[in-house]
Amino acid sequence: MILNPDEIEQESMRIIEILISGKYSGLAENLPVIKRVIHATADFDFLESLYFSENVINKAHDAIKSGLNIITDTIMLKSGISKTFTQKFGNNIICHVNEPEIYDEAKKLNLTRAIINIERAVKESPSAIYVIGNSPTALIKLCELIKEGRANPALVIGVPVGFVNVIEAKEMLMNLSDIPKIIAQGRKGGSTVACAIVNALLYSA
């Protein structure tokens, strides 16, 4: 029985490396992110389903080291991102979704709070790092704002989970060829996956 938390993580990573040995044909630079997601989910489908745009790891590191804001679609995701590393690089983690004015605006317009959260975030930080782990409507709105020229994110992590609008939202992001992106293709994803990706990028930066 291993009880030390550091030893548990090291042993988990060792087991993951054994189980994926010879099964990954992608770029080695993407592996730390993939392994961190598998570690968080115990789901080896992510070995094949995570999509990385060209040179996205280096672009992500540059964005992080530049101290850009990190915009999230949920408080859960915001809470899980490593504050030790964001404080080191000067990244503010921002999510407006639980603020009263977001509630009021969403209710008035009959839209999800996630949409209003993204609209406000884009007004404040159009070139930030955007991390969508739960809400496909947030990702759809972000893609629309990018197409309109109102947003130009340094990085988009698009990994919403579910059954409605999910695949369509990810396809919208995939079609934005100029945006650095990491996408969980298919229906799988979630705040846990998004958090694992961000933390892997922070650790490696």
mmCIF file of C-alpha atoms in Angstrom:
data_model
loop_
_atom_site.group_PDB
_atom_site.id
_atom_site.type_symbol
_atom_site.label_atom_id
_atom_site.label_comp_id
_atom_site.label_asym_id
_atom_site.label_seq_id
_atom_site.Cartn_x
_atom_site.Cartn_y
_atom_site.Cartn_z
ATOM 1 C CA MET A 1 0.000 0.000 0.000
ATOM 2 C CA ILE A 2 1.455 3.351 -1.079
ATOM 3 C CA LEU A 3 0.279 6.251 1.097
ATOM 4 C CA ASN A 4 2.693 9.068 0.290
ATOM 5 C CA PRO A 5 0.989 11.401 -2.247
ATOM 6 C CA ASP A 6 4.152 12.072 -4.262
ATOM 7 C CA GLU A 7 4.899 8.355 -4.476
ATOM 8 C CA ILE A 8 1.305 7.645 -5.534
ATOM 9 C CA GLU A 9 1.591 10.123 -8.408
ATOM 10 C CA GLN A 10 4.981 8.788 -9.488
ATOM 11 C CA GLU A 11 3.698 5.208 -9.453
ATOM 12 C CA SER A 12 0.572 6.233 -11.376
ATOM 13 C CA MET A 13 2.669 7.872 -14.072
ATOM 14 C CA ARG A 14 4.928 4.812 -14.240
ATOM 15 C CA ILE A 15 1.919 2.551 -14.786
ATOM 16 C CA ILE A 16 0.508 4.891 -17.446
ATOM 17 C CA GLU A 17 3.814 4.917 -19.311
ATOM 18 C CA ILE A 18 3.868 1.107 -19.315
ATOM 19 C CA LEU A 19 0.281 0.834 -20.553
ATOM 20 C CA ILE A 20 0.709 3.335 -23.395
ATOM 21 C CA SER A 21 4.134 2.102 -24.472
ATOM 22 C CA GLY A 22 4.174 1.534 -28.236
ATOM 23 C CA LYS A 23 0.591 2.772 -28.639
ATOM 24 C CA TYR A 24 1.216 6.464 -29.303
ATOM 25 C CA SER A 25 2.395 7.681 -32.689
ATOM 26 C CA GLY A 26 2.005 11.425 -32.193
ATOM 27 C CA LEU A 27 4.500 14.109 -31.225
ATOM 28 C CA ALA A 28 6.475 13.517 -28.041
ATOM 29 C CA GLU A 29 5.921 17.121 -26.938
ATOM 30 C CA ASN A 30 2.210 16.386 -26.514
ATOM 31 C CA LEU A 31 2.697 13.358 -24.271
ATOM 32 C CA PRO A 32 2.960 15.186 -20.906
ATOM 33 C CA VAL A 33 -0.495 16.661 -21.488
ATOM 34 C CA ILE A 34 -1.956 13.324 -22.592
ATOM 35 C CA LYS A 35 -0.483 11.482 -19.626
ATOM 36 C CA ARG A 36 -1.781 14.104 -17.200
ATOM 37 C CA VAL A 37 -5.298 13.745 -18.654
ATOM 38 C CA ILE A 38 -5.138 9.954 -18.427
ATOM 39 C CA HIS A 39 -3.866 10.286 -14.858
ATOM 40 C CA ALA A 40 -6.878 12.471 -13.985
ATOM 41 C CA THR A 41 -9.482 10.293 -15.716
ATOM 42 C CA ALA A 42 -8.088 6.740 -15.987
ATOM 43 C CA ASP A 43 -9.440 6.896 -19.553
ATOM 44 C CA PHE A 44 -6.978 5.744 -22.187
ATOM 45 C CA ASP A 45 -9.238 6.886 -25.036
ATOM 46 C CA PHE A 46 -7.608 10.295 -24.627
ATOM 47 C CA LEU A 47 -4.409 8.824 -26.035
ATOM 48 C CA GLU A 48 -6.049 9.071 -29.461
ATOM 49 C CA SER A 49 -8.862 11.586 -29.020
ATOM 50 C CA LEU A 50 -6.889 14.641 -27.888
ATOM 51 C CA TYR A 51 -6.177 16.938 -30.830
ATOM 52 C CA PHE A 52 -3.230 19.351 -30.778
ATOM 53 C CA SER A 53 -2.848 22.091 -33.365
ATOM 54 C CA GLU A 54 0.593 22.688 -34.859
ATOM 55 C CA ASN A 55 3.230 23.845 -32.342
ATOM 56 C CA VAL A 56 0.508 24.428 -29.749
ATOM 57 C CA ILE A 57 2.651 23.417 -26.771
ATOM 58 C CA ASN A 58 5.267 26.083 -27.472
ATOM 59 C CA LYS A 59 2.548 28.649 -28.167
ATOM 60 C CA ALA A 60 0.832 27.717 -24.906
ATOM 61 C CA HIS A 61 4.083 28.102 -22.982
ATOM 62 C CA ASP A 62 4.634 31.540 -24.525
ATOM 63 C CA ALA A 63 1.105 32.597 -23.583
ATOM 64 C CA ILE A 64 1.518 31.372 -20.018
ATOM 65 C CA LYS A 65 4.919 32.998 -19.564
ATOM 66 C CA SER A 66 3.516 36.262 -20.918
ATOM 67 C CA GLY A 67 1.200 36.377 -17.902
ATOM 68 C CA LEU A 68 -1.997 36.277 -19.951
ATOM 69 C CA ASN A 69 -5.307 35.873 -18.140
ATOM 70 C CA ILE A 70 -6.816 32.383 -18.050
ATOM 71 C CA ILE A 71 -10.585 32.439 -18.645
ATOM 72 C CA THR A 72 -12.620 29.432 -17.487
ATOM 73 C CA ASP A 73 -16.250 28.457 -17.967
ATOM 74 C CA THR A 74 -16.775 27.038 -14.459
ATOM 75 C CA ILE A 75 -15.751 27.838 -10.893
ATOM 76 C CA MET A 76 -14.776 24.179 -10.440
ATOM 77 C CA LEU A 77 -12.223 24.478 -13.222
ATOM 78 C CA LYS A 78 -10.946 27.783 -11.886
ATOM 79 C CA SER A 79 -10.464 26.199 -8.462
ATOM 80 C CA GLY A 80 -8.487 23.249 -9.821
ATOM 81 C CA ILE A 81 -5.834 25.191 -11.734
ATOM 82 C CA SER A 82 -2.505 25.366 -9.906
ATOM 83 C CA LYS A 83 -2.223 28.727 -8.157
ATOM 84 C CA THR A 84 1.444 28.102 -7.384
ATOM 85 C CA PHE A 85 2.304 28.235 -11.068
ATOM 86 C CA THR A 86 -0.156 30.923 -12.152
ATOM 87 C CA GLN A 87 1.205 33.190 -9.421
ATOM 88 C CA LYS A 88 4.730 32.466 -10.629
ATOM 89 C CA PHE A 89 3.860 33.507 -14.188
ATOM 90 C CA GLY A 90 1.407 36.265 -13.242
ATOM 91 C CA ASN A 91 -1.698 34.682 -14.805
ATOM 92 C CA ASN A 92 -5.054 35.748 -13.353
ATOM 93 C CA ILE A 93 -7.709 33.021 -13.458
ATOM 94 C CA ILE A 94 -11.080 34.565 -14.260
ATOM 95 C CA CYS A 95 -14.623 33.188 -14.264
ATOM 96 C CA HIS A 96 -17.631 35.499 -13.966
ATOM 97 C CA VAL A 97 -20.267 32.777 -14.195
ATOM 98 C CA ASN A 98 -21.495 33.031 -10.581
ATOM 99 C CA GLU A 99 -21.680 36.823 -10.418
ATOM 100 C CA PRO A 100 -25.196 38.278 -9.863
ATOM 101 C CA GLU A 101 -25.167 40.401 -13.011
ATOM 102 C CA ILE A 102 -24.352 37.308 -15.084
ATOM 103 C CA TYR A 103 -27.355 35.523 -13.565
ATOM 104 C CA ASP A 104 -29.595 38.503 -14.307
ATOM 105 C CA GLU A 105 -28.404 38.948 -17.898
ATOM 106 C CA ALA A 106 -28.703 35.242 -18.687
ATOM 107 C CA LYS A 107 -32.224 35.092 -17.253
ATOM 108 C CA LYS A 108 -33.293 38.215 -19.144
ATOM 109 C CA LEU A 109 -31.981 36.898 -22.470
ATOM 110 C CA ASN A 110 -32.900 33.238 -21.805
ATOM 111 C CA LEU A 111 -29.305 32.165 -22.455
ATOM 112 C CA THR A 112 -26.836 30.081 -20.476
ATOM 113 C CA ARG A 113 -24.688 31.891 -17.926
ATOM 114 C CA ALA A 114 -21.692 30.395 -19.706
ATOM 115 C CA ILE A 115 -22.470 32.446 -22.827
ATOM 116 C CA ILE A 116 -22.738 35.697 -20.878
ATOM 117 C CA ASN A 117 -19.553 34.822 -18.987
ATOM 118 C CA ILE A 118 -17.645 34.425 -22.257
ATOM 119 C CA GLU A 119 -19.057 37.626 -23.736
ATOM 120 C CA ARG A 120 -17.895 39.610 -20.729
ATOM 121 C CA ALA A 121 -14.503 37.899 -20.649
ATOM 122 C CA VAL A 122 -13.900 38.697 -24.320
ATOM 123 C CA LYS A 123 -14.676 42.364 -23.725
ATOM 124 C CA GLU A 124 -12.098 42.437 -20.929
ATOM 125 C CA SER A 125 -9.464 40.037 -22.293
ATOM 126 C CA PRO A 126 -9.898 39.297 -26.019
ATOM 127 C CA SER A 127 -6.433 37.718 -26.352
ATOM 128 C CA ALA A 128 -6.443 35.602 -23.201
ATOM 129 C CA ILE A 129 -6.134 31.846 -22.730
ATOM 130 C CA TYR A 130 -9.651 30.361 -22.899
ATOM 131 C CA VAL A 131 -10.389 27.048 -21.189
ATOM 132 C CA ILE A 132 -13.811 25.487 -21.800
ATOM 133 C CA GLY A 133 -14.321 22.255 -19.888
ATOM 134 C CA ASN A 134 -18.038 22.013 -19.321
ATOM 135 C CA SER A 135 -20.230 24.212 -21.488
ATOM 136 C CA PRO A 136 -20.488 23.723 -25.254
ATOM 137 C CA THR A 137 -22.541 26.931 -25.481
ATOM 138 C CA ALA A 138 -19.543 28.834 -24.095
ATOM 139 C CA LEU A 139 -17.311 27.340 -26.772
ATOM 140 C CA ILE A 140 -19.835 28.104 -29.519
ATOM 141 C CA LYS A 141 -20.071 31.742 -28.375
ATOM 142 C CA LEU A 142 -16.279 32.034 -28.223
ATOM 143 C CA CYS A 143 -15.963 30.666 -31.767
ATOM 144 C CA GLU A 144 -18.587 33.145 -32.975
ATOM 145 C CA LEU A 145 -16.722 36.043 -31.359
ATOM 146 C CA ILE A 146 -13.480 34.864 -32.960
ATOM 147 C CA LYS A 147 -15.145 34.771 -36.390
ATOM 148 C CA GLU A 148 -16.476 38.295 -35.802
ATOM 149 C CA GLY A 149 -12.973 39.517 -34.998
ATOM 150 C CA ARG A 150 -13.888 40.427 -31.425
ATOM 151 C CA ALA A 151 -11.704 37.711 -29.862
ATOM 152 C CA ASN A 152 -8.221 36.513 -30.737
ATOM 153 C CA PRO A 153 -7.252 33.998 -28.041
ATOM 154 C CA ALA A 154 -3.629 33.027 -27.558
ATOM 155 C CA LEU A 155 -4.872 29.503 -26.817
ATOM 156 C CA VAL A 156 -8.221 27.709 -26.651
ATOM 157 C CA ILE A 157 -8.642 24.478 -24.731
ATOM 158 C CA GLY A 158 -11.982 23.134 -25.945
ATOM 159 C CA VAL A 159 -13.021 20.020 -24.043
ATOM 160 C CA PRO A 160 -16.710 20.378 -23.100
ATOM 161 C CA VAL A 161 -18.530 17.177 -22.214
ATOM 162 C CA GLY A 162 -22.041 15.930 -22.930
ATOM 163 C CA PHE A 163 -24.602 15.133 -25.593
ATOM 164 C CA VAL A 164 -26.103 18.418 -26.821
ATOM 165 C CA ASN A 165 -24.054 20.854 -28.937
ATOM 166 C CA VAL A 166 -20.804 19.210 -27.846
ATOM 167 C CA ILE A 167 -19.498 17.730 -31.087
ATOM 168 C CA GLU A 168 -20.764 20.728 -33.065
ATOM 169 C CA ALA A 169 -18.943 23.166 -30.754
ATOM 170 C CA LYS A 170 -15.688 21.255 -31.082
ATOM 171 C CA GLU A 171 -16.029 21.142 -34.862
ATOM 172 C CA MET A 172 -16.486 24.922 -34.892
ATOM 173 C CA LEU A 173 -13.226 25.308 -32.992
ATOM 174 C CA MET A 174 -11.467 22.787 -35.214
ATOM 175 C CA ASN A 175 -12.393 24.865 -38.265
ATOM 176 C CA LEU A 176 -10.731 27.990 -36.871
ATOM 177 C CA SER A 177 -7.368 27.226 -38.433
ATOM 178 C CA ASP A 178 -5.442 30.218 -37.079
ATOM 179 C CA ILE A 179 -6.228 29.627 -33.394
ATOM 180 C CA PRO A 180 -3.833 27.528 -31.260
ATOM 181 C CA LYS A 181 -6.004 24.820 -29.753
ATOM 182 C CA ILE A 182 -6.257 21.571 -27.839
ATOM 183 C CA ILE A 183 -9.529 19.676 -28.327
ATOM 184 C CA ALA A 184 -10.995 16.511 -26.825
ATOM 185 C CA GLN A 185 -12.664 15.086 -29.910
ATOM 186 C CA GLY A 186 -16.024 13.380 -29.467
ATOM 187 C CA ARG A 187 -18.388 13.667 -26.507
ATOM 188 C CA LYS A 188 -15.837 13.147 -23.736
ATOM 189 C CA GLY A 189 -14.206 15.942 -21.799
ATOM 190 C CA GLY A 190 -15.154 17.905 -18.700
ATOM 191 C CA SER A 191 -13.658 20.262 -16.161
ATOM 192 C CA THR A 192 -11.355 17.520 -14.858
ATOM 193 C CA VAL A 193 -9.865 17.077 -18.330
ATOM 194 C CA ALA A 194 -9.548 20.827 -18.869
ATOM 195 C CA CYS A 195 -7.862 21.273 -15.514
ATOM 196 C CA ALA A 196 -5.406 18.456 -16.230
ATOM 197 C CA ILE A 197 -4.453 20.055 -19.563
ATOM 198 C CA VAL A 198 -3.894 23.500 -18.078
ATOM 199 C CA ASN A 199 -1.864 22.157 -15.168
ATOM 200 C CA ALA A 200 0.269 20.017 -17.481
ATOM 201 C CA LEU A 201 1.041 23.109 -19.545
ATOM 202 C CA LEU A 202 1.827 25.128 -16.433
ATOM 203 C CA TYR A 203 4.140 22.428 -15.066
ATOM 204 C CA SER A 204 6.012 22.063 -18.344
ATOM 205 C CA ALA A 205 6.267 25.829 -18.881
#
